[in-house]
mmCIF file of C-alpha atoms in Angstrom:
data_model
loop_
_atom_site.group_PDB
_atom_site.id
_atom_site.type_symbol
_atom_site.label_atom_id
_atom_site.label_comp_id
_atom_site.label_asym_id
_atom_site.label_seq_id
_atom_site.Cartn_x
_atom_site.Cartn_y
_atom_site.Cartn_z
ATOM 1 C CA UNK B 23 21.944 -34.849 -6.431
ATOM 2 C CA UNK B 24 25.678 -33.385 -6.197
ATOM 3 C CA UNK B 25 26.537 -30.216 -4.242
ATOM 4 C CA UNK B 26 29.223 -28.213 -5.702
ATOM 5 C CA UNK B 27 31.790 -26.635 -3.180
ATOM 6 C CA UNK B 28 31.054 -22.805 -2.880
ATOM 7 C CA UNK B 29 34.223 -21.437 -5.074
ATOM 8 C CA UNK B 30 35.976 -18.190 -3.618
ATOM 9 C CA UNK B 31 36.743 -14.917 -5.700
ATOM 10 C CA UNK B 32 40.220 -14.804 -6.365
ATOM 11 C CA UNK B 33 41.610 -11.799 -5.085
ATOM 12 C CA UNK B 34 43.156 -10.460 -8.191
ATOM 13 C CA UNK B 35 39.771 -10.026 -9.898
ATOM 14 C CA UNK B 36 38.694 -7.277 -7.667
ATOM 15 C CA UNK B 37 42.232 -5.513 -7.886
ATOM 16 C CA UNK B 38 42.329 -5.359 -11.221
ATOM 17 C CA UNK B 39 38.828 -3.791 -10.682
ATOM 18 C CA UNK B 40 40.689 -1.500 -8.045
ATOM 19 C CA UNK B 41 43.523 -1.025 -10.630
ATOM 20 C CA UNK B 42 40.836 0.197 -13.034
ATOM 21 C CA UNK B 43 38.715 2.743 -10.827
ATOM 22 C CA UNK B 44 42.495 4.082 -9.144
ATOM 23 C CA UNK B 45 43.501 4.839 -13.092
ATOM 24 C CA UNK B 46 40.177 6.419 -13.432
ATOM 25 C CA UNK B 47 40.166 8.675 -10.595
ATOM 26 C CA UNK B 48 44.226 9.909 -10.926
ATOM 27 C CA UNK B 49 43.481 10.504 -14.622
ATOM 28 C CA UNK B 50 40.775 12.608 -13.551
ATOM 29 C CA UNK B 51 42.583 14.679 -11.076
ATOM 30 C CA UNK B 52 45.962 14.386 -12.572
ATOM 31 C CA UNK B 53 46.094 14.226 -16.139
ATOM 32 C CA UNK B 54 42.980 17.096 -16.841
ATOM 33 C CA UNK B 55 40.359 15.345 -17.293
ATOM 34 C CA UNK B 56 38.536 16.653 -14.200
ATOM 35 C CA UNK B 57 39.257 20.014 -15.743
ATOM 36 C CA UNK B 58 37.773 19.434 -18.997
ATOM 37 C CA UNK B 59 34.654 18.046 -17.877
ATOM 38 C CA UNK B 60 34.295 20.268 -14.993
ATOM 39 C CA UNK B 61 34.835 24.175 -16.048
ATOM 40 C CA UNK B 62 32.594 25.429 -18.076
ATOM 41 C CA UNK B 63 32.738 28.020 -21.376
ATOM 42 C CA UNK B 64 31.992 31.241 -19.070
ATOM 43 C CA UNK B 65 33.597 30.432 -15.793
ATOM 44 C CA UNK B 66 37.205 31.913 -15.351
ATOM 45 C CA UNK B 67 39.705 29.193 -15.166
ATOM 46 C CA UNK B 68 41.317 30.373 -12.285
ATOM 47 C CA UNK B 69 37.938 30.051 -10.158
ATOM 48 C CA UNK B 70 37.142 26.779 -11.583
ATOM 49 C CA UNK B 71 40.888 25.432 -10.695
ATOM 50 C CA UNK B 72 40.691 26.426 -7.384
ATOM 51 C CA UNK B 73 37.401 24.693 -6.924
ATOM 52 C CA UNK B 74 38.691 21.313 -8.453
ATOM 53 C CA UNK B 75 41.932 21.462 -6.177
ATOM 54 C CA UNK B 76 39.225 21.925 -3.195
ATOM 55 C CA UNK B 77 37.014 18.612 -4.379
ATOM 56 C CA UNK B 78 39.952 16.411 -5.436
ATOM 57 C CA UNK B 79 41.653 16.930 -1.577
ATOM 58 C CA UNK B 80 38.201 15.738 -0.178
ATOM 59 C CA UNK B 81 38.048 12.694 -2.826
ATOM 60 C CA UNK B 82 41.839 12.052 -2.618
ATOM 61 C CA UNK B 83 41.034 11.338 1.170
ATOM 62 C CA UNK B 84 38.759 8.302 0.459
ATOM 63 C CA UNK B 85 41.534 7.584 -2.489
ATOM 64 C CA UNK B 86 43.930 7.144 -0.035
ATOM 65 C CA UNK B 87 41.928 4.698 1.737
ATOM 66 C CA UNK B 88 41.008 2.828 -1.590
ATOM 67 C CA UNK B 89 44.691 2.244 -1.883
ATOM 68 C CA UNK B 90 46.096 1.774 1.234
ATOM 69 C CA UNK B 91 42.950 -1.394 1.305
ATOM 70 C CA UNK B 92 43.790 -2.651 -1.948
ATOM 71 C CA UNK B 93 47.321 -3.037 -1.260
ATOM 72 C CA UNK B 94 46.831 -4.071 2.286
ATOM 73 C CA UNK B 95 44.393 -6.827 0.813
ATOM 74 C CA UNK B 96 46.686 -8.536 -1.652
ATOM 75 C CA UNK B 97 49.593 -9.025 0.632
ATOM 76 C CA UNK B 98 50.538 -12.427 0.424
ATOM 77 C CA UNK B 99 50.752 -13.193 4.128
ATOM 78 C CA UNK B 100 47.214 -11.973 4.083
ATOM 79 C CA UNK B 101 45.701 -13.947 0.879
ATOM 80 C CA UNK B 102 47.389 -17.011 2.309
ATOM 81 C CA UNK B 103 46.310 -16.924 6.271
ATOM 82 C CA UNK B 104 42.654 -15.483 5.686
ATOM 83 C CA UNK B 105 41.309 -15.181 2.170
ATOM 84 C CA UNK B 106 37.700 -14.439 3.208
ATOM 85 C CA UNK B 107 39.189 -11.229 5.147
ATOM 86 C CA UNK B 108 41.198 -10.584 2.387
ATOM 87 C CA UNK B 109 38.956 -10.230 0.161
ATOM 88 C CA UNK B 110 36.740 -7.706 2.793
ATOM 89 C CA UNK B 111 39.340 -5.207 2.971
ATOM 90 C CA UNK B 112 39.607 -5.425 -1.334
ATOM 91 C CA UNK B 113 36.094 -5.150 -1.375
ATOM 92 C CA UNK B 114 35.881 -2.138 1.036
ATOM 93 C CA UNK B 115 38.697 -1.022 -0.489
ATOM 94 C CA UNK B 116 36.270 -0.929 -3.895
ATOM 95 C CA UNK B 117 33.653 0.896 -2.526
ATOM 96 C CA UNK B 118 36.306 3.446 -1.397
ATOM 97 C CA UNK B 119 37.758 3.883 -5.019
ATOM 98 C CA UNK B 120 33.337 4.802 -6.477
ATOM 99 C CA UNK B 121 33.162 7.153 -2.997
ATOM 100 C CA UNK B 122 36.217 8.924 -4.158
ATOM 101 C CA UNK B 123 34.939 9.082 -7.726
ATOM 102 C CA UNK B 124 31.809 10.145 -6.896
ATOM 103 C CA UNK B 125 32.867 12.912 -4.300
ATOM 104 C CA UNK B 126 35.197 14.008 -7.591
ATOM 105 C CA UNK B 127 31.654 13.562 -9.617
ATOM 106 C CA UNK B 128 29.536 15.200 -7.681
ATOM 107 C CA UNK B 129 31.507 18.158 -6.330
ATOM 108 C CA UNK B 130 32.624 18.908 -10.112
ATOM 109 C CA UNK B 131 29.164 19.077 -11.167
ATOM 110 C CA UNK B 132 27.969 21.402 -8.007
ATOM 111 C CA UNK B 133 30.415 23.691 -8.630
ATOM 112 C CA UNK B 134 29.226 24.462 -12.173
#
């Protein structure tokens, strides 16, 4: 019987997964998309604007984390002297990109 070598995630496979959810979220804050999905036909736009500003500060805190990880995770000195922790902080750094989403998610949907 052989044994195979346990193989190691590359560390680009989760950032592009980071690159994905970070596009996600700032095209939902930034680019309207929160806003169409979030105010409905008989709430006053003003009211609803204010309460998406209020939800995308509390999710932009955990999106500032997501990125700050990501980036801190794929600097070379980092991949190169500890992979394995490397790929911890990208990994926490993915959980903190579906937080902020889902803080942006779920406070969107209160609110209506």
């Amino acid at each position: 019987m052989t044994m195979r070598a346990p193989t190691a995630v590359p560390a680009v496979i989760p950032a592009l997964a980071n690159l994905l959810l970070g596009g996600l979220w700032t095209l939902s804050v930034f680019a309207g998309w929160g806003l169409a999905a979030f105010c409905g036909d008989g709430e006053a736009l003003d009211a609803c604007m204010d309460r998406l500003t209020v939800v995308a500060t509390l999710s932009g805190l955990f999106a500032i984390a997501a990125a700050t990880g990501t980036v801190g995770g794929l600097l070379p000195p980092v991949i190169r002297r500890y992979p394995e922790k490397s790929l911890i902080l990208v990994a926490v750094a993915t959980g903190s990109w579906l937080i902020a989403l889902g803080v942006l998610y779920v406070g969107g949907l209160v609110g209506r």
